[in-house]
Each structure stands twice: as structure tokens, then as C-alpha cells.
mmCIF file of N, CA and C in Angstrom:
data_model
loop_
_atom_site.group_PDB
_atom_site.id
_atom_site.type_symbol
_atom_site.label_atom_id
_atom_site.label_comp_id
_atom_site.label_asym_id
_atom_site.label_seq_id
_atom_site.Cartn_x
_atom_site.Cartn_y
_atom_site.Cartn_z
ATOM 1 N N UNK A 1 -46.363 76.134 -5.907
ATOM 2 C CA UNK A 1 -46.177 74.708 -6.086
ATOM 3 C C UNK A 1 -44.994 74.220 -5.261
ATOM 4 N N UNK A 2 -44.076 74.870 -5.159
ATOM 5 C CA UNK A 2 -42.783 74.555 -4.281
ATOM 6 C C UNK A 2 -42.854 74.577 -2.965
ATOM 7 N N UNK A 3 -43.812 75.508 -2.649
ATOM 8 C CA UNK A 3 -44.164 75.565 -1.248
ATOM 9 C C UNK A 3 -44.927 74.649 -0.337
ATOM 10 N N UNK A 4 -45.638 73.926 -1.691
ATOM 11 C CA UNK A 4 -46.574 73.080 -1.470
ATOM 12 C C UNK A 4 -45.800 71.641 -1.319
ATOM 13 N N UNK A 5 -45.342 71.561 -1.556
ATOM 14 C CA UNK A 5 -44.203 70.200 -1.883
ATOM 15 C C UNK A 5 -43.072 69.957 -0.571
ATOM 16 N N UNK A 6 -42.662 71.675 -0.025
ATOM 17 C CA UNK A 6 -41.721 71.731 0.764
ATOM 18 C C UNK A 6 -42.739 71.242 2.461
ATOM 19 N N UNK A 7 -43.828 71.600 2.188
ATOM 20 C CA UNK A 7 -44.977 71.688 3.253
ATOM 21 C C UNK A 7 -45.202 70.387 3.406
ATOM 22 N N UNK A 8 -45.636 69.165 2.535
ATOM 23 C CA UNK A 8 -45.821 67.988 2.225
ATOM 24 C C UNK A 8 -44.534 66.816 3.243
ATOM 25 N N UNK A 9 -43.421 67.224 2.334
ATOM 26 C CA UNK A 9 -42.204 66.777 2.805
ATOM 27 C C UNK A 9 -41.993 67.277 4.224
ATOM 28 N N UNK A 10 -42.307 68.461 4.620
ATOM 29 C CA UNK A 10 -41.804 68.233 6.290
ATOM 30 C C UNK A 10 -42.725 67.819 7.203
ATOM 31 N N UNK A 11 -44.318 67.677 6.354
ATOM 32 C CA UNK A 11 -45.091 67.167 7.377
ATOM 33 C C UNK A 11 -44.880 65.496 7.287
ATOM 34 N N UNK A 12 -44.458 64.651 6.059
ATOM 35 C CA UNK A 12 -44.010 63.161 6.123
ATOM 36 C C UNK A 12 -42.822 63.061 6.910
ATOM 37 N N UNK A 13 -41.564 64.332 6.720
ATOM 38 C CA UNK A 13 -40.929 63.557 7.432
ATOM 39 C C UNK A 13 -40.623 63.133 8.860
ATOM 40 N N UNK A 14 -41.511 63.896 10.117
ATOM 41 C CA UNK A 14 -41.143 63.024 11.530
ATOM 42 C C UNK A 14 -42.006 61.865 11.502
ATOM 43 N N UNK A 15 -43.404 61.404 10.001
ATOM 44 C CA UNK A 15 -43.539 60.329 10.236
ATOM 45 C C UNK A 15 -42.596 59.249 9.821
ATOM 46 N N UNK A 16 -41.861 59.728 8.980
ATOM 47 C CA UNK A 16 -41.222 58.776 8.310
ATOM 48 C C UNK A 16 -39.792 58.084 9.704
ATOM 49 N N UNK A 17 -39.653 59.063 10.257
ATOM 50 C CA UNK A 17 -38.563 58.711 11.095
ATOM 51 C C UNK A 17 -39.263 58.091 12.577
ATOM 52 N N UNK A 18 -40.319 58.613 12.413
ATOM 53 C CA UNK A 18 -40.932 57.364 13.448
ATOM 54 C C UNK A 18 -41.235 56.418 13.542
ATOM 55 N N UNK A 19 -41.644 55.595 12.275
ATOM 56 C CA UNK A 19 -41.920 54.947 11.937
ATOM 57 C C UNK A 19 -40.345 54.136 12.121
ATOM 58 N N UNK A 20 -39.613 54.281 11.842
ATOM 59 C CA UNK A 20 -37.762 53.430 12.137
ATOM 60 C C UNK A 20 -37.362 53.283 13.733
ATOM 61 N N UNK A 21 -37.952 53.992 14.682
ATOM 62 C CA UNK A 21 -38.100 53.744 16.124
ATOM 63 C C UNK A 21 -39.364 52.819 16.774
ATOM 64 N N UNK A 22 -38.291 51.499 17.212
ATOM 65 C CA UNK A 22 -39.182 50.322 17.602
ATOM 66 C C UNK A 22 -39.583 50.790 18.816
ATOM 67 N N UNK A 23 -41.054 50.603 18.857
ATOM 68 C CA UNK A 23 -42.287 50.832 19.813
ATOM 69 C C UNK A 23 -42.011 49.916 20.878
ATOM 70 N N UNK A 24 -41.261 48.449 21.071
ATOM 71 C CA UNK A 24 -41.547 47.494 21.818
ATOM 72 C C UNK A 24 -39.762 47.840 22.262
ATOM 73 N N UNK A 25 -39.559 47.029 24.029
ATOM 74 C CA UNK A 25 -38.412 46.350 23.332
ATOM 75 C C UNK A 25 -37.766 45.302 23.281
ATOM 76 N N UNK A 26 -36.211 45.288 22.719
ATOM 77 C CA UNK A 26 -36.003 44.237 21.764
ATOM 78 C C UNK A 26 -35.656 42.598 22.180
ATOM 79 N N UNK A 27 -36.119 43.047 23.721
ATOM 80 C CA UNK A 27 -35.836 41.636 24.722
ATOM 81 C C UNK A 27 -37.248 41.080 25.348
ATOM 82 N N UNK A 28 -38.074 41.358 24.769
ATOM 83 C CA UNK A 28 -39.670 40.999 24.764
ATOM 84 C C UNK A 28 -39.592 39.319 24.151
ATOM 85 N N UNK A 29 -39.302 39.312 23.104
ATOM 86 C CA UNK A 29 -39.256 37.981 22.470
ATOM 87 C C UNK A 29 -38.098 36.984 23.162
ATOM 88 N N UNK A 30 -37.008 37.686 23.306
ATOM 89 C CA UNK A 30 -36.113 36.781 23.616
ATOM 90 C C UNK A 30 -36.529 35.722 24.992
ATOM 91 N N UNK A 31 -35.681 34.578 26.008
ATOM 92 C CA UNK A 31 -36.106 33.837 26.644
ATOM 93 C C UNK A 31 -35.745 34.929 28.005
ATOM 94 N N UNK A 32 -35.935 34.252 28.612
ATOM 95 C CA UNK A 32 -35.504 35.174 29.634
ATOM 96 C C UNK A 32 -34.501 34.115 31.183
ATOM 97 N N UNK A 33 -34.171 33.007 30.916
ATOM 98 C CA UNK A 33 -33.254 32.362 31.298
ATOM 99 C C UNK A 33 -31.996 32.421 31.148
ATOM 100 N N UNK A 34 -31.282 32.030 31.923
ATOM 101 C CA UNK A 34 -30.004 31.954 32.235
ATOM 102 C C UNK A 34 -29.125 30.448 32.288
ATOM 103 N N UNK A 35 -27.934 30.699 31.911
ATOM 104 C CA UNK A 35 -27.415 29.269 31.806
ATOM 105 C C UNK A 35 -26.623 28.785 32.850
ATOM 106 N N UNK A 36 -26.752 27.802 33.662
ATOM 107 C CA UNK A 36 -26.179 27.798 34.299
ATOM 108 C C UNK A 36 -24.354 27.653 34.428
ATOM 109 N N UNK A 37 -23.342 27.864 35.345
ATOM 110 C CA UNK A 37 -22.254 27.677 34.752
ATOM 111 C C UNK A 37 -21.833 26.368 34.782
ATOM 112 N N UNK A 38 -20.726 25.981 34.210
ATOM 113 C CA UNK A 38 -20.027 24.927 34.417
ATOM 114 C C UNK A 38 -19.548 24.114 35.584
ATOM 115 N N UNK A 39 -20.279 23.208 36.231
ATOM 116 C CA UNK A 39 -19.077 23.028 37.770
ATOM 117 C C UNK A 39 -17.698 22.926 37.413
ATOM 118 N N UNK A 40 -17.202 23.245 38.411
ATOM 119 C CA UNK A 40 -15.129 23.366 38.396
ATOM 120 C C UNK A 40 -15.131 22.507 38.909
ATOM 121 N N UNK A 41 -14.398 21.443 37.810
ATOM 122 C CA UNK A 41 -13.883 20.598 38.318
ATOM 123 C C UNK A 41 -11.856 20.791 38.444
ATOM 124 N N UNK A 42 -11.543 19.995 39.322
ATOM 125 C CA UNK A 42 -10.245 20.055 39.802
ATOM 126 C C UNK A 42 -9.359 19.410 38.413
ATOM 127 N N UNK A 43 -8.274 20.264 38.455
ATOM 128 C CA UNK A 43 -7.387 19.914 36.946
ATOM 129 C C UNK A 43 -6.808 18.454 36.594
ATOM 130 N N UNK A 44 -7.089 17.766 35.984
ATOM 131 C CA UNK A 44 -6.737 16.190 36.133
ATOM 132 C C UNK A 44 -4.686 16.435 36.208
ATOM 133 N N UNK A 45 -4.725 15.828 37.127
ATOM 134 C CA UNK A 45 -3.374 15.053 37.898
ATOM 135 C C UNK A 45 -3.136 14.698 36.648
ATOM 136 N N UNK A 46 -1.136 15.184 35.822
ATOM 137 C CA UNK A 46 -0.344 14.377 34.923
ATOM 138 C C UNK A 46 -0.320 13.013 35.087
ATOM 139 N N UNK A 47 -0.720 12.491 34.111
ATOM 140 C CA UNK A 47 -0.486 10.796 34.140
ATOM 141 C C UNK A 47 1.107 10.570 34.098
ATOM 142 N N UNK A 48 1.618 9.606 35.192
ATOM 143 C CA UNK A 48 2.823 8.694 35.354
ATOM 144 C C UNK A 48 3.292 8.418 33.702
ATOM 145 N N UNK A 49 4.562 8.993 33.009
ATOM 146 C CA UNK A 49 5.116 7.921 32.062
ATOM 147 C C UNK A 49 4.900 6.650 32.466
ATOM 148 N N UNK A 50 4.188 5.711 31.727
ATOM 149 C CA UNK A 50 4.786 4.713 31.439
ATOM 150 C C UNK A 50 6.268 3.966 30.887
ATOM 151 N N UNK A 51 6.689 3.128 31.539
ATOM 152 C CA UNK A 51 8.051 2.480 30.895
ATOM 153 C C UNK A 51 8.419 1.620 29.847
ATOM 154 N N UNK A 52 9.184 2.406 28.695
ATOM 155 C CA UNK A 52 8.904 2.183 27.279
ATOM 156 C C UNK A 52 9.273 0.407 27.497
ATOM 157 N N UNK A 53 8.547 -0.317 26.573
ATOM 158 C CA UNK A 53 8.817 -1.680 26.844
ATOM 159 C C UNK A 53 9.895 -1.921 24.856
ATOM 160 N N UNK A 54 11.171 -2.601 25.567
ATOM 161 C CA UNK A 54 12.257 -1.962 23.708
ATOM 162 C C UNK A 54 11.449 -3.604 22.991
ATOM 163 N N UNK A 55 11.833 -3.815 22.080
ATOM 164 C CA UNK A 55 11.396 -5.301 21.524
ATOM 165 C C UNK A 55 12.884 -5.929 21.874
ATOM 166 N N UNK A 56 12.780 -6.926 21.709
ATOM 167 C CA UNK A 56 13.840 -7.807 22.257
ATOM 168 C C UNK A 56 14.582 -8.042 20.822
ATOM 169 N N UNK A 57 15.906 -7.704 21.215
ATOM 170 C CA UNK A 57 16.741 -7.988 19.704
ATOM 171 C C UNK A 57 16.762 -9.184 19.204
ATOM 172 N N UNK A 58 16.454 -8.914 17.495
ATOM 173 C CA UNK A 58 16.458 -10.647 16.764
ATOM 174 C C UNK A 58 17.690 -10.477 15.893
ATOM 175 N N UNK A 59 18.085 -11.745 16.089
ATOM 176 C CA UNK A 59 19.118 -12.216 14.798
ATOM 177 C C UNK A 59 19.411 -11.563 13.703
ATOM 178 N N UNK A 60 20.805 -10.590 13.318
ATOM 179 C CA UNK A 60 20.223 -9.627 12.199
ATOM 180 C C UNK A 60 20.921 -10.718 11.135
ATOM 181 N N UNK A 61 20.237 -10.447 10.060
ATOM 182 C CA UNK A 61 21.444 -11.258 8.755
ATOM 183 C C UNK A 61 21.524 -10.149 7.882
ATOM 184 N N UNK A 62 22.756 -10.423 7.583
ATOM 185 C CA UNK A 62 22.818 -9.234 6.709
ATOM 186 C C UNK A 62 22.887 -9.157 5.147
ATOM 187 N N UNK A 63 22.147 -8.046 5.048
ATOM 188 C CA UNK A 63 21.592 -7.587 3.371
ATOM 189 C C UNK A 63 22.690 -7.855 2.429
ATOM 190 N N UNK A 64 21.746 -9.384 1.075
ATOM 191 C CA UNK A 64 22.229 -9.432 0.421
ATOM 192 C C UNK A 64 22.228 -8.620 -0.633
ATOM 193 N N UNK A 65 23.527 -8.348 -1.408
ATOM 194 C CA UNK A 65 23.870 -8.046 -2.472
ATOM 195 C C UNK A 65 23.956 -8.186 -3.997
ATOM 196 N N UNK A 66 23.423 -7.539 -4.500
ATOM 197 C CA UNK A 66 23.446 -8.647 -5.803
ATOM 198 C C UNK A 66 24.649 -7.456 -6.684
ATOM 199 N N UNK A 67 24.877 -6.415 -6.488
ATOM 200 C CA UNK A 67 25.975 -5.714 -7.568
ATOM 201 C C UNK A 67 25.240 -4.269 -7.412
ATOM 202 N N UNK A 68 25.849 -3.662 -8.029
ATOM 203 C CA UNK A 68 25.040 -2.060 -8.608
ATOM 204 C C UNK A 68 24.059 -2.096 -9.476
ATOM 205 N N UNK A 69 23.294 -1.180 -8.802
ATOM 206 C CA UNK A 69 21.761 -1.099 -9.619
ATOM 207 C C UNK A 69 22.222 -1.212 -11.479
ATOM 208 N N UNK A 70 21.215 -2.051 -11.741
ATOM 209 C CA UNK A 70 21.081 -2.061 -13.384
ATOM 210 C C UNK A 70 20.871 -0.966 -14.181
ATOM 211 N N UNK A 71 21.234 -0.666 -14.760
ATOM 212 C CA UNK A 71 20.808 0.566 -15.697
ATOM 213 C C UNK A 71 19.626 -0.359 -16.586
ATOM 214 N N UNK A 72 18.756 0.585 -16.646
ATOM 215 C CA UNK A 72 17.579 0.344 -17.686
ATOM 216 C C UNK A 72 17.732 1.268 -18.793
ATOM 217 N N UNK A 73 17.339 0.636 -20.197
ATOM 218 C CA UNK A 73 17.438 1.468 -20.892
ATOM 219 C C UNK A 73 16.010 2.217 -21.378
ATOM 220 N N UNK A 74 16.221 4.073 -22.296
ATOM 221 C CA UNK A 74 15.028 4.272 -21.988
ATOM 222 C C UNK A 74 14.761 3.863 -23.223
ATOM 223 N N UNK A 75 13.262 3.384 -22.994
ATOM 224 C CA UNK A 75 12.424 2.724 -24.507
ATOM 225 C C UNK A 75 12.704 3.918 -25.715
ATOM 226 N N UNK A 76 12.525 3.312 -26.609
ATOM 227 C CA UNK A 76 12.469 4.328 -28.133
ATOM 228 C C UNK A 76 11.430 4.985 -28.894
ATOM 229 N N UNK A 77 11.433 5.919 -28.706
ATOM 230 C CA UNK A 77 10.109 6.696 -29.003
ATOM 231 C C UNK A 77 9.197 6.103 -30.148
ATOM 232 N N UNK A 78 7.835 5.716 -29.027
ATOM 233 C CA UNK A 78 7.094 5.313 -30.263
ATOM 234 C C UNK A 78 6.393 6.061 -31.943
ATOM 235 N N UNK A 79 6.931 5.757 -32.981
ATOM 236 C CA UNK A 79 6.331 5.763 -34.068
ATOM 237 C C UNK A 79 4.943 6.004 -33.904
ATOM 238 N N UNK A 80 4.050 7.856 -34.055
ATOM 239 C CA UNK A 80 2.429 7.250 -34.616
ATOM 240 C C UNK A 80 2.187 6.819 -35.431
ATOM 241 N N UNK A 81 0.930 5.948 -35.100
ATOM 242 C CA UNK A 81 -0.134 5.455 -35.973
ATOM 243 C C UNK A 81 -0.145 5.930 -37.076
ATOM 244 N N UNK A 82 -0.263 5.790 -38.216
ATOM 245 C CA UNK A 82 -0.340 5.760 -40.238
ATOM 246 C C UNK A 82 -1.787 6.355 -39.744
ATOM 247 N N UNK A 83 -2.135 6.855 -40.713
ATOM 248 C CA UNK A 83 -3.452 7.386 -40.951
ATOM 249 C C UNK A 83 -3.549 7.093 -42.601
ATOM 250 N N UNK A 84 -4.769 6.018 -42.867
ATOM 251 C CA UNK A 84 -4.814 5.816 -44.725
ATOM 252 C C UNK A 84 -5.899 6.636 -44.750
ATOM 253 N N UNK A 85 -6.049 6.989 -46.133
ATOM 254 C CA UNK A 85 -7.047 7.646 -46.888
ATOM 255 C C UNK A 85 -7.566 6.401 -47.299
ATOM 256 N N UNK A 86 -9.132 6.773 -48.011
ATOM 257 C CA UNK A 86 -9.760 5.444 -48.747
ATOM 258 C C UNK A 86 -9.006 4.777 -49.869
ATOM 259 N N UNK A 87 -7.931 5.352 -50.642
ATOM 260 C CA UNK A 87 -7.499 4.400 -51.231
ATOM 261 C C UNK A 87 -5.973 3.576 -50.987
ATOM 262 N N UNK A 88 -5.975 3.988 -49.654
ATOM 263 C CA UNK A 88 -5.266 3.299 -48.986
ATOM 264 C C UNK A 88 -3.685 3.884 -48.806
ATOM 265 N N UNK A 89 -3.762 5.306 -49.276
ATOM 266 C CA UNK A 89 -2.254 6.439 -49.289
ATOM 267 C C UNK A 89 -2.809 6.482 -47.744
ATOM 268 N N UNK A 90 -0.928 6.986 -47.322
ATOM 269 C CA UNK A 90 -1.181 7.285 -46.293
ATOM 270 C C UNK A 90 -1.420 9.155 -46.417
ATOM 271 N N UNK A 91 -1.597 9.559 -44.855
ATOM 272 C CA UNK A 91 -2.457 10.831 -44.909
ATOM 273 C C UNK A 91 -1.332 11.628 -44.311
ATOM 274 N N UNK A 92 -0.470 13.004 -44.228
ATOM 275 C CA UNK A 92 -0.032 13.577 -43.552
ATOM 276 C C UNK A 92 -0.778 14.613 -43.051
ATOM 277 N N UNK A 93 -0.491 14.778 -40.973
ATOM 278 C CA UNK A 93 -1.025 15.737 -41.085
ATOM 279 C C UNK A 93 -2.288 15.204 -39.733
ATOM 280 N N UNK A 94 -2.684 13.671 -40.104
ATOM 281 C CA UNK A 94 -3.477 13.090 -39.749
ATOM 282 C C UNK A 94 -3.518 12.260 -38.295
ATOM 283 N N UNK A 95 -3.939 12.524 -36.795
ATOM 284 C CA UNK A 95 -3.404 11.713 -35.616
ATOM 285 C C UNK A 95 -4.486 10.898 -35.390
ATOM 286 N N UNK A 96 -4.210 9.698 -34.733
ATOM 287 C CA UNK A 96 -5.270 8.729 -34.154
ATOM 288 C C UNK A 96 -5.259 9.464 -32.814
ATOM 289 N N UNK A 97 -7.040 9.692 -32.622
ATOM 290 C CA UNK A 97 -7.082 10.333 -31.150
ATOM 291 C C UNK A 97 -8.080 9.655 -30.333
ATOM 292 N N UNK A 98 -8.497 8.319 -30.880
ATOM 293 C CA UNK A 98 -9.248 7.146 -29.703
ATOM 294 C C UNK A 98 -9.969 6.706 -30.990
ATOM 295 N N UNK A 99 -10.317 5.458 -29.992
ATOM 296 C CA UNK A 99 -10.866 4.460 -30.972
ATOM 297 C C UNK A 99 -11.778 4.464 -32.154
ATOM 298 N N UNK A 100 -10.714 4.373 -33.451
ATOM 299 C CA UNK A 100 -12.167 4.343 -34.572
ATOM 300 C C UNK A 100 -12.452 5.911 -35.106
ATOM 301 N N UNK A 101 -11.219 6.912 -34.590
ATOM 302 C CA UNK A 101 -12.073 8.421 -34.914
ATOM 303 C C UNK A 101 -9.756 8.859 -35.279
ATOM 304 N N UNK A 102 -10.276 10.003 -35.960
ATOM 305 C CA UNK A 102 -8.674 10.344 -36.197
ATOM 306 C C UNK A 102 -8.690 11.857 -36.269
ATOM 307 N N UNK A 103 -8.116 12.401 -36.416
ATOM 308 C CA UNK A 103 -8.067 14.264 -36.763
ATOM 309 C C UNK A 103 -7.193 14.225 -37.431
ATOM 310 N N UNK A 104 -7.930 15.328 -38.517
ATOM 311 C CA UNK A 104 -7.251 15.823 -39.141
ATOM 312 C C UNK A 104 -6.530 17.362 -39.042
ATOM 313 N N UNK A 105 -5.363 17.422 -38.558
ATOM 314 C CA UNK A 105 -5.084 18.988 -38.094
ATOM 315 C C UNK A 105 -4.797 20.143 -39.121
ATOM 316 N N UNK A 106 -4.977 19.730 -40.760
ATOM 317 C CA UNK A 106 -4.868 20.687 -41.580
ATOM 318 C C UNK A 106 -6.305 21.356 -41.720
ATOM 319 N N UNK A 107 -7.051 20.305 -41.558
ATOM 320 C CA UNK A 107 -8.729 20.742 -41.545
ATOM 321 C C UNK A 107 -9.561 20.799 -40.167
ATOM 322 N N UNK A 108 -8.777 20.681 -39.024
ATOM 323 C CA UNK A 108 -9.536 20.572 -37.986
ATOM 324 C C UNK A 108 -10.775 19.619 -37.540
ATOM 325 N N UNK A 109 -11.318 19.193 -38.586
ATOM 326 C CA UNK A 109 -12.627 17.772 -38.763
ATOM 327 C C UNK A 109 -11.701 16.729 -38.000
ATOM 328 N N UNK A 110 -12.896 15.825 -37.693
ATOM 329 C CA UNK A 110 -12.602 14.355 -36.710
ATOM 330 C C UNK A 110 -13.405 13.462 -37.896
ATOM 331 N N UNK A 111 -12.841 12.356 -38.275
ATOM 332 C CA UNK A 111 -13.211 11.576 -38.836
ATOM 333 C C UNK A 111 -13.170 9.951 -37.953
ATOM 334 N N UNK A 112 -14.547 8.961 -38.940
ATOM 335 C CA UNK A 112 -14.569 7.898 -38.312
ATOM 336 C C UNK A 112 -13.244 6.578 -39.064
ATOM 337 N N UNK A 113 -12.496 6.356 -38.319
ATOM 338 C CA UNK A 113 -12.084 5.537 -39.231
ATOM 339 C C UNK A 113 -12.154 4.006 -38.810
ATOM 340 N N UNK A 114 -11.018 2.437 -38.872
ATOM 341 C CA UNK A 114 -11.447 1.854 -39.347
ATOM 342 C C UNK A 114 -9.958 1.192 -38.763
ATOM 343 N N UNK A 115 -9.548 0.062 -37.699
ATOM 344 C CA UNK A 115 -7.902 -0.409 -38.249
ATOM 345 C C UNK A 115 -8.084 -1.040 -39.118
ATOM 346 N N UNK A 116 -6.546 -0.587 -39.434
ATOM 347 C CA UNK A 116 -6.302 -0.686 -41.014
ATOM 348 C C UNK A 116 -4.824 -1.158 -40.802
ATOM 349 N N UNK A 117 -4.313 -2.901 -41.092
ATOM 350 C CA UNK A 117 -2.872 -3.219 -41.085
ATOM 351 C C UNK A 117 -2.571 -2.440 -39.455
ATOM 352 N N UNK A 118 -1.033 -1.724 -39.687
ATOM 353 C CA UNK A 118 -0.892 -1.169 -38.761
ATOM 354 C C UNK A 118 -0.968 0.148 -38.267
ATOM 355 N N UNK A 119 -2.168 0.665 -38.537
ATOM 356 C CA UNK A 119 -2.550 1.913 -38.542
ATOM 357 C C UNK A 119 -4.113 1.932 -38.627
ATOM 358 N N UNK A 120 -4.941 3.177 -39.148
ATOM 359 C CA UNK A 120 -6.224 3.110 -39.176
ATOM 360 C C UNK A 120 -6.624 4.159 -40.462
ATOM 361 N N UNK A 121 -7.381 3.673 -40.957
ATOM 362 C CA UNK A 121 -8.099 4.161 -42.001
ATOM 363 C C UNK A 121 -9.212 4.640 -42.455
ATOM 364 N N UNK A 122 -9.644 5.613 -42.758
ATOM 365 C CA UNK A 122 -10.709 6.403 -42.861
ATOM 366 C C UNK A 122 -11.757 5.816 -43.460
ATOM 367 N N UNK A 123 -13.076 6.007 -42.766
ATOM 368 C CA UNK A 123 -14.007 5.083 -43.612
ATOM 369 C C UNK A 123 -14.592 6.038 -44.291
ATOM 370 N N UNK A 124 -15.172 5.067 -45.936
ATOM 371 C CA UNK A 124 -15.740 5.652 -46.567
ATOM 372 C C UNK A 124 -16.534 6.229 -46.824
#
């Protein structure tokens, strides 16, 4: 049986490797033209600077003053939004996170709520 197998295999394999050597060749398809080259042309001659033309000086006036920059003060951190429960306690715990909806971060749930005074309130 081994012999038979070894006999098999060496008679496939010079087909097998002939079969991977192209019969044709590989410039049959291709065109068979040539491109012509580029004419040489002569290197273009540096262009002449031109002569910078300045603007003609205007009248300066000079920069008024009004003092040292103003100090601004910085705004005061806004207060969030109240969050009510339905009977109108407020909620800790609770953020307004767009219109009409609030989270609750002890429970992770989004609720619909409702403005309410100055804050917003959970609907029932």
C-alpha cells in the first residue's frame, strides 16, 4: 500500500510542477509600443525682480487710550437645577440632563419630568 501511494505521488508530481510553468510568454498580451520621449525644451530664463512698489505713507494718529484693561469678574458658580418628587420634596441625588428628562444617579433610571417653579419635577 505504501508503495503504491509513493508510485502515485511521483508520477503526479512533474505534472503538478508543470502545470506552474507558463506555456506562452508573458509579453504576448501586453502592447507592443513605445512612448515617445519628451521634447527638451530649453530651461526657462529667471524672471527680472520686479520693483517692490512701498504704499505711500498716511497720516498716523495715534492710539487712543482709555486706562488699563478692566478686570472682569469671574461669574459665580451656577446653583443646579432642584429636582421635585411628585409631592413636590425636593430629590437628592437627582440632575437635570435636557429637556423634560432628569437622572437619577442613586438608581441610574432617566425619568420624564416637568418645569416645576425653578427647577423640574418628575411626572407622575
Amino acid at each position: 500500500m505504501k508503495t503504491l501511494s509513493v508510485w502515485v505521488l511521483s508520477a503526479l508530481l512533474p505534472l503538478s510542477a508543470q502545470a506552474q510553468v507558463p506555456t506562452t510568454s508573458p509579453t504576448t498580451t501586453r502592447s507592443a509600443t513605445t512612448v515617445a520621449p519628451a521634447p527638451v525644451t530649453p530651461p526657462p530664463q529667471p524672471a527680472r525682480p520686479q520693483p517692490q512698489v512701498l504704499p505711500s505713507p498716511q497720516p498716523t494718529q495715534p492710539i487712543k487710550s482709555t486706562g488699563p484693561a478692566q478686570v472682569v469678574p469671574t461669574p459665580a458658580p451656577k446653583l443646579p437645577d432642584k429636582v421635585y418628587d411628585r409631592n413636590g420634596r425636593i430629590v437628592p441625588g437627582v440632575k437635570p440632563v435636557g429637556p423634560n428628562r432628569v437622572f437619577d444617579s442613586r438608581t441610574g433610571r432617566y425619568y420624564d419630568s416637568v418645569p416645576a417653579g425653578s427647577g423640574q419635577q418628575v411626572k407622575p
